[in-house]
Amino acid sequence: MVKTIYLMRHGQTLFNVMDVNQRYSDSPLTEEGIRQALAAKSWFVNRHIQFDSVYSSTAERACDTVELISDMPYKRLKGLKEINLGTKEATPNCENPSYPYGDYFVQFGGEDLDAFTERIYHTMKEIAESEKGNTILVVTHGMAIKRFLTAISYMDGAEYRFIGNCGIVQLTFENHSFTVEQMIHTT
C-alpha cells in the first residue's frame, strides 16, 4: 500500500522572530504563524486532501499549528520533538557553531546530531509502517525535517536550507521506503 505523508513545519513563533534557539524550548505562534497555518489549511482544503490520521510533536507550537489545520484528534509524539540543546536552549542563534553541529550540544546536556537524526527517522518510519490510513499529516520542526531528509538521502543536509514556517514536504511511503514528491510553500 502506498501512503502519502505531509511532513510540515509549525507556524512562525515569537522565538523565530527573535532569532533565538527554540528547540526543546517553546514560544507561542505569532499572528503571522497563525496566518501561515490557516494558509496551509486552505491549501489542503482546496486540494480536497483529507487526513486519515494526524501526528504532532509534543511542542505547543506544533500542536497549535495542527489544531488550526485540522479538527481531527491527533497523536502527540515525543519522538517528533526538535533537537535538545541542553543549557543552550533559548540563547541567540548566532552563538551556535556552524552546521552540522555533531556532538557540540552534548557538553551542555543536549542531544547529539546523529542520535537526533536517528530518533526522527525512527519515529517517521514507525508512523508510516504502523498507520492503517493512506493520508497522514505530521507537524514537527525545521531541524527535524532537515535531518529526516538527510536520513533518507534526499539531499546533502549541509546544503539543504530550512523549510519555511508551515512549509510542507509531500512524501510517499512504499516498500519500507520514503520518496520526496514535492516541497510545498503555502505562504
PDB file of N, CA and C in Angstrom, residues 6-11 79-83 99 116-117 120-121 124 137-155 157 160-171 180 182-185:
ATOM      1  N   TYR A   6       2.298  14.075   4.629  1.00  0.00           N
ATOM      2  CA  TYR A   6       2.601  15.502   4.551  1.00  0.00           C
ATOM      3  C   TYR A   6       3.371  15.864   5.816  1.00  0.00           C
ATOM      4  N   LEU A   7       4.662  16.070   5.653  1.00  0.00           N
ATOM      5  CA  LEU A   7       5.556  16.422   6.760  1.00  0.00           C
ATOM      6  C   LEU A   7       5.671  17.937   6.777  1.00  0.00           C
ATOM      7  N   MET A   8       5.228  18.568   7.852  1.00  0.00           N
ATOM      8  CA  MET A   8       5.061  20.023   7.873  1.00  0.00           C
ATOM      9  C   MET A   8       5.747  20.660   9.070  1.00  0.00           C
ATOM     10  N   ARG A   9       6.298  21.837   8.843  1.00  0.00           N
ATOM     11  CA  ARG A   9       6.880  22.623   9.929  1.00  0.00           C
ATOM     12  C   ARG A   9       5.786  23.490  10.568  1.00  0.00           C
ATOM     13  N   HIS A  10       5.909  23.729  11.849  1.00  0.00           N
ATOM     14  CA  HIS A  10       4.963  24.582  12.586  1.00  0.00           C
ATOM     15  C   HIS A  10       4.993  26.025  12.052  1.00  0.00           C
ATOM     16  N   GLY A  11       4.007  26.814  12.456  1.00  0.00           N
ATOM     17  CA  GLY A  11       3.948  28.227  12.081  1.00  0.00           C
ATOM     18  C   GLY A  11       4.987  29.065  12.817  1.00  0.00           C
ATOM     19  N   GLY A  79       8.921  11.657  20.025  1.00  0.00           N
ATOM     20  CA  GLY A  79       9.924  11.365  19.005  1.00  0.00           C
ATOM     21  C   GLY A  79       9.978  12.388  17.896  1.00  0.00           C
ATOM     22  N   LEU A  80       8.940  13.226  17.763  1.00  0.00           N
ATOM     23  CA  LEU A  80       8.899  14.276  16.744  1.00  0.00           C
ATOM     24  C   LEU A  80       9.411  15.622  17.250  1.00  0.00           C
ATOM     25  N   LYS A  81       9.799  15.679  18.537  1.00  0.00           N
ATOM     26  CA  LYS A  81      10.301  16.946  19.090  1.00  0.00           C
ATOM     27  C   LYS A  81      11.592  17.365  18.411  1.00  0.00           C
ATOM     28  N   GLU A  82      11.877  18.635  18.497  1.00  0.00           N
ATOM     29  CA  GLU A  82      13.106  19.207  17.932  1.00  0.00           C
ATOM     30  C   GLU A  82      14.315  18.735  18.730  1.00  0.00           C
ATOM     31  N   ILE A  83      15.497  18.948  18.197  1.00  0.00           N
ATOM     32  CA  ILE A  83      16.738  18.576  18.875  1.00  0.00           C
ATOM     33  C   ILE A  83      16.855  19.320  20.205  1.00  0.00           C
ATOM     34  N   TYR A  99      26.712  24.598  11.144  1.00  0.00           N
ATOM     35  CA  TYR A  99      26.073  23.316  10.891  1.00  0.00           C
ATOM     36  C   TYR A  99      26.993  22.491  10.007  1.00  0.00           C
ATOM     37  N   PHE A 116      19.851  12.398  17.276  1.00  0.00           N
ATOM     38  CA  PHE A 116      18.619  13.127  16.960  1.00  0.00           C
ATOM     39  C   PHE A 116      18.074  12.681  15.599  1.00  0.00           C
ATOM     40  N   THR A 117      18.962  12.585  14.610  1.00  0.00           N
ATOM     41  CA  THR A 117      18.555  12.156  13.269  1.00  0.00           C
ATOM     42  C   THR A 117      17.935  10.766  13.318  1.00  0.00           C
ATOM     43  N   ILE A 120      14.370  10.961  14.850  1.00  0.00           N
ATOM     44  CA  ILE A 120      13.370  11.481  13.913  1.00  0.00           C
ATOM     45  C   ILE A 120      13.048  10.438  12.846  1.00  0.00           C
ATOM     46  N   TYR A 121      14.086   9.854  12.266  1.00  0.00           N
ATOM     47  CA  TYR A 121      13.871   8.854  11.214  1.00  0.00           C
ATOM     48  C   TYR A 121      13.070   7.661  11.755  1.00  0.00           C
ATOM     49  N   MET A 124       9.391   8.621  12.262  1.00  0.00           N
ATOM     50  CA  MET A 124       8.678   8.730  10.978  1.00  0.00           C
ATOM     51  C   MET A 124       8.423   7.348  10.375  1.00  0.00           C
ATOM     52  N   LEU A 137      -0.849  13.453   8.117  1.00  0.00           N
ATOM     53  CA  LEU A 137      -0.222  14.744   8.381  1.00  0.00           C
ATOM     54  C   LEU A 137       0.669  14.603   9.604  1.00  0.00           C
ATOM     55  N   VAL A 138       1.917  15.084   9.488  1.00  0.00           N
ATOM     56  CA  VAL A 138       2.859  15.089  10.607  1.00  0.00           C
ATOM     57  C   VAL A 138       3.402  16.507  10.742  1.00  0.00           C
ATOM     58  N   VAL A 139       3.180  17.146  11.883  1.00  0.00           N
ATOM     59  CA  VAL A 139       3.692  18.501  12.110  1.00  0.00           C
ATOM     60  C   VAL A 139       4.847  18.424  13.106  1.00  0.00           C
ATOM     61  N   THR A 140       5.982  18.966  12.700  1.00  0.00           N
ATOM     62  CA  THR A 140       7.185  18.920  13.509  1.00  0.00           C
ATOM     63  C   THR A 140       7.965  20.228  13.334  1.00  0.00           C
ATOM     64  N   HIS A 141       9.279  20.150  13.248  1.00  0.00           N
ATOM     65  CA  HIS A 141      10.151  21.318  13.329  1.00  0.00           C
ATOM     66  C   HIS A 141      11.162  21.369  12.179  1.00  0.00           C
ATOM     67  N   GLY A 142      11.757  22.542  12.006  1.00  0.00           N
ATOM     68  CA  GLY A 142      12.690  22.763  10.904  1.00  0.00           C
ATOM     69  C   GLY A 142      13.887  21.839  10.890  1.00  0.00           C
ATOM     70  N   MET A 143      14.599  21.727  12.015  1.00  0.00           N
ATOM     71  CA  MET A 143      15.772  20.861  12.056  1.00  0.00           C
ATOM     72  C   MET A 143      15.359  19.398  11.948  1.00  0.00           C
ATOM     73  N   ALA A 144      14.217  19.048  12.505  1.00  0.00           N
ATOM     74  CA  ALA A 144      13.723  17.677  12.408  1.00  0.00           C
ATOM     75  C   ALA A 144      13.485  17.304  10.944  1.00  0.00           C
ATOM     76  N   ILE A 145      12.885  18.205  10.192  1.00  0.00           N
ATOM     77  CA  ILE A 145      12.644  17.937   8.768  1.00  0.00           C
ATOM     78  C   ILE A 145      13.969  17.866   8.017  1.00  0.00           C
ATOM     79  N   LYS A 146      14.862  18.788   8.313  1.00  0.00           N
ATOM     80  CA  LYS A 146      16.171  18.795   7.654  1.00  0.00           C
ATOM     81  C   LYS A 146      16.902  17.475   7.894  1.00  0.00           C
ATOM     82  N   ARG A 147      16.924  17.002   9.124  1.00  0.00           N
ATOM     83  CA  ARG A 147      17.637  15.770   9.445  1.00  0.00           C
ATOM     84  C   ARG A 147      16.914  14.537   8.900  1.00  0.00           C
ATOM     85  N   PHE A 148      15.594  14.561   8.846  1.00  0.00           N
ATOM     86  CA  PHE A 148      14.869  13.456   8.238  1.00  0.00           C
ATOM     87  C   PHE A 148      15.224  13.358   6.758  1.00  0.00           C
ATOM     88  N   LEU A 149      15.234  14.480   6.061  1.00  0.00           N
ATOM     89  CA  LEU A 149      15.582  14.471   4.632  1.00  0.00           C
ATOM     90  C   LEU A 149      17.019  13.993   4.426  1.00  0.00           C
ATOM     91  N   THR A 150      17.898  14.351   5.350  1.00  0.00           N
ATOM     92  CA  THR A 150      19.273  13.856   5.290  1.00  0.00           C
ATOM     93  C   THR A 150      19.293  12.337   5.480  1.00  0.00           C
ATOM     94  N   ALA A 151      18.500  11.838   6.429  1.00  0.00           N
ATOM     95  CA  ALA A 151      18.476  10.400   6.731  1.00  0.00           C
ATOM     96  C   ALA A 151      17.984   9.575   5.549  1.00  0.00           C
ATOM     97  N   ILE A 152      17.049  10.119   4.773  1.00  0.00           N
ATOM     98  CA  ILE A 152      16.549   9.365   3.619  1.00  0.00           C
ATOM     99  C   ILE A 152      17.348   9.686   2.360  1.00  0.00           C
ATOM    100  N   SER A 153      18.452  10.418   2.559  1.00  0.00           N
ATOM    101  CA  SER A 153      19.365  10.745   1.459  1.00  0.00           C
ATOM    102  C   SER A 153      18.683  11.514   0.346  1.00  0.00           C
ATOM    103  N   TYR A 154      17.737  12.369   0.727  1.00  0.00           N
ATOM    104  CA  TYR A 154      17.066  13.186  -0.285  1.00  0.00           C
ATOM    105  C   TYR A 154      18.019  14.206  -0.861  1.00  0.00           C
ATOM    106  N   MET A 155      18.810  14.803  -0.004  1.00  0.00           N
ATOM    107  CA  MET A 155      19.775  15.811  -0.450  1.00  0.00           C
ATOM    108  C   MET A 155      20.844  15.953   0.606  1.00  0.00           C
ATOM    109  N   GLY A 157      22.426  17.242   3.495  1.00  0.00           N
ATOM    110  CA  GLY A 157      21.903  18.027   4.606  1.00  0.00           C
ATOM    111  C   GLY A 157      22.654  19.312   4.852  1.00  0.00           C
ATOM    112  N   TYR A 160      21.068  21.783   2.377  1.00  0.00           N
ATOM    113  CA  TYR A 160      19.632  21.963   2.458  1.00  0.00           C
ATOM    114  C   TYR A 160      19.288  23.081   3.426  1.00  0.00           C
ATOM    115  N   ARG A 161      18.571  24.060   2.930  1.00  0.00           N
ATOM    116  CA  ARG A 161      18.126  25.142   3.805  1.00  0.00           C
ATOM    117  C   ARG A 161      16.903  24.683   4.585  1.00  0.00           C
ATOM    118  N   PHE A 162      16.678  25.322   5.701  1.00  0.00           N
ATOM    119  CA  PHE A 162      15.491  25.000   6.483  1.00  0.00           C
ATOM    120  C   PHE A 162      14.247  25.299   5.665  1.00  0.00           C
ATOM    121  N   ILE A 163      13.269  24.437   5.812  1.00  0.00           N
ATOM    122  CA  ILE A 163      11.981  24.695   5.187  1.00  0.00           C
ATOM    123  C   ILE A 163      11.325  25.822   5.980  1.00  0.00           C
ATOM    124  N   GLY A 164      10.622  26.700   5.304  1.00  0.00           N
ATOM    125  CA  GLY A 164       9.984  27.832   5.968  1.00  0.00           C
ATOM    126  C   GLY A 164       8.856  27.399   6.889  1.00  0.00           C
ATOM    127  N   ASN A 165       8.436  28.312   7.729  1.00  0.00           N
ATOM    128  CA  ASN A 165       7.323  28.019   8.637  1.00  0.00           C
ATOM    129  C   ASN A 165       6.094  27.616   7.825  1.00  0.00           C
ATOM    130  N   CYS A 166       5.482  26.538   8.233  1.00  0.00           N
ATOM    131  CA  CYS A 166       4.322  25.923   7.587  1.00  0.00           C
ATOM    132  C   CYS A 166       4.630  25.397   6.180  1.00  0.00           C
ATOM    133  N   GLY A 167       5.914  25.258   5.856  1.00  0.00           N
ATOM    134  CA  GLY A 167       6.288  24.579   4.622  1.00  0.00           C
ATOM    135  C   GLY A 167       5.986  23.093   4.775  1.00  0.00           C
ATOM    136  N   ILE A 168       5.739  22.442   3.659  1.00  0.00           N
ATOM    137  CA  ILE A 168       5.310  21.041   3.658  1.00  0.00           C
ATOM    138  C   ILE A 168       6.197  20.236   2.712  1.00  0.00           C
ATOM    139  N   VAL A 169       6.579  19.056   3.159  1.00  0.00           N
ATOM    140  CA  VAL A 169       7.251  18.090   2.294  1.00  0.00           C
ATOM    141  C   VAL A 169       6.257  16.960   2.063  1.00  0.00           C
ATOM    142  N   GLN A 170       5.865  16.760   0.806  1.00  0.00           N
ATOM    143  CA  GLN A 170       4.965  15.658   0.483  1.00  0.00           C
ATOM    144  C   GLN A 170       5.814  14.429   0.187  1.00  0.00           C
ATOM    145  N   LEU A 171       5.551  13.372   0.941  1.00  0.00           N
ATOM    146  CA  LEU A 171       6.297  12.121   0.821  1.00  0.00           C
ATOM    147  C   LEU A 171       5.362  10.990   0.415  1.00  0.00           C
ATOM    148  N   VAL A 180      10.521  11.660  -1.657  1.00  0.00           N
ATOM    149  CA  VAL A 180      10.023  13.035  -1.649  1.00  0.00           C
ATOM    150  C   VAL A 180       9.342  13.298  -2.985  1.00  0.00           C
ATOM    151  N   GLN A 182       7.297  16.341  -3.455  1.00  0.00           N
ATOM    152  CA  GLN A 182       7.398  17.784  -3.703  1.00  0.00           C
ATOM    153  C   GLN A 182       7.573  18.547  -2.402  1.00  0.00           C
ATOM    154  N   MET A 183       8.134  19.746  -2.526  1.00  0.00           N
ATOM    155  CA  MET A 183       8.237  20.696  -1.426  1.00  0.00           C
ATOM    156  C   MET A 183       7.178  21.763  -1.710  1.00  0.00           C
ATOM    157  N   ILE A 184       6.384  22.056  -0.688  1.00  0.00           N
ATOM    158  CA  ILE A 184       5.236  22.945  -0.875  1.00  0.00           C
ATOM    159  C   ILE A 184       5.390  24.146   0.058  1.00  0.00           C
ATOM    160  N   HIS A 185       5.242  25.326  -0.520  1.00  0.00           N
ATOM    161  CA  HIS A 185       5.283  26.574   0.252  1.00  0.00           C
ATOM    162  C   HIS A 185       3.911  27.214   0.094  1.00  0.00           C
TER     163      HIS A 185
END
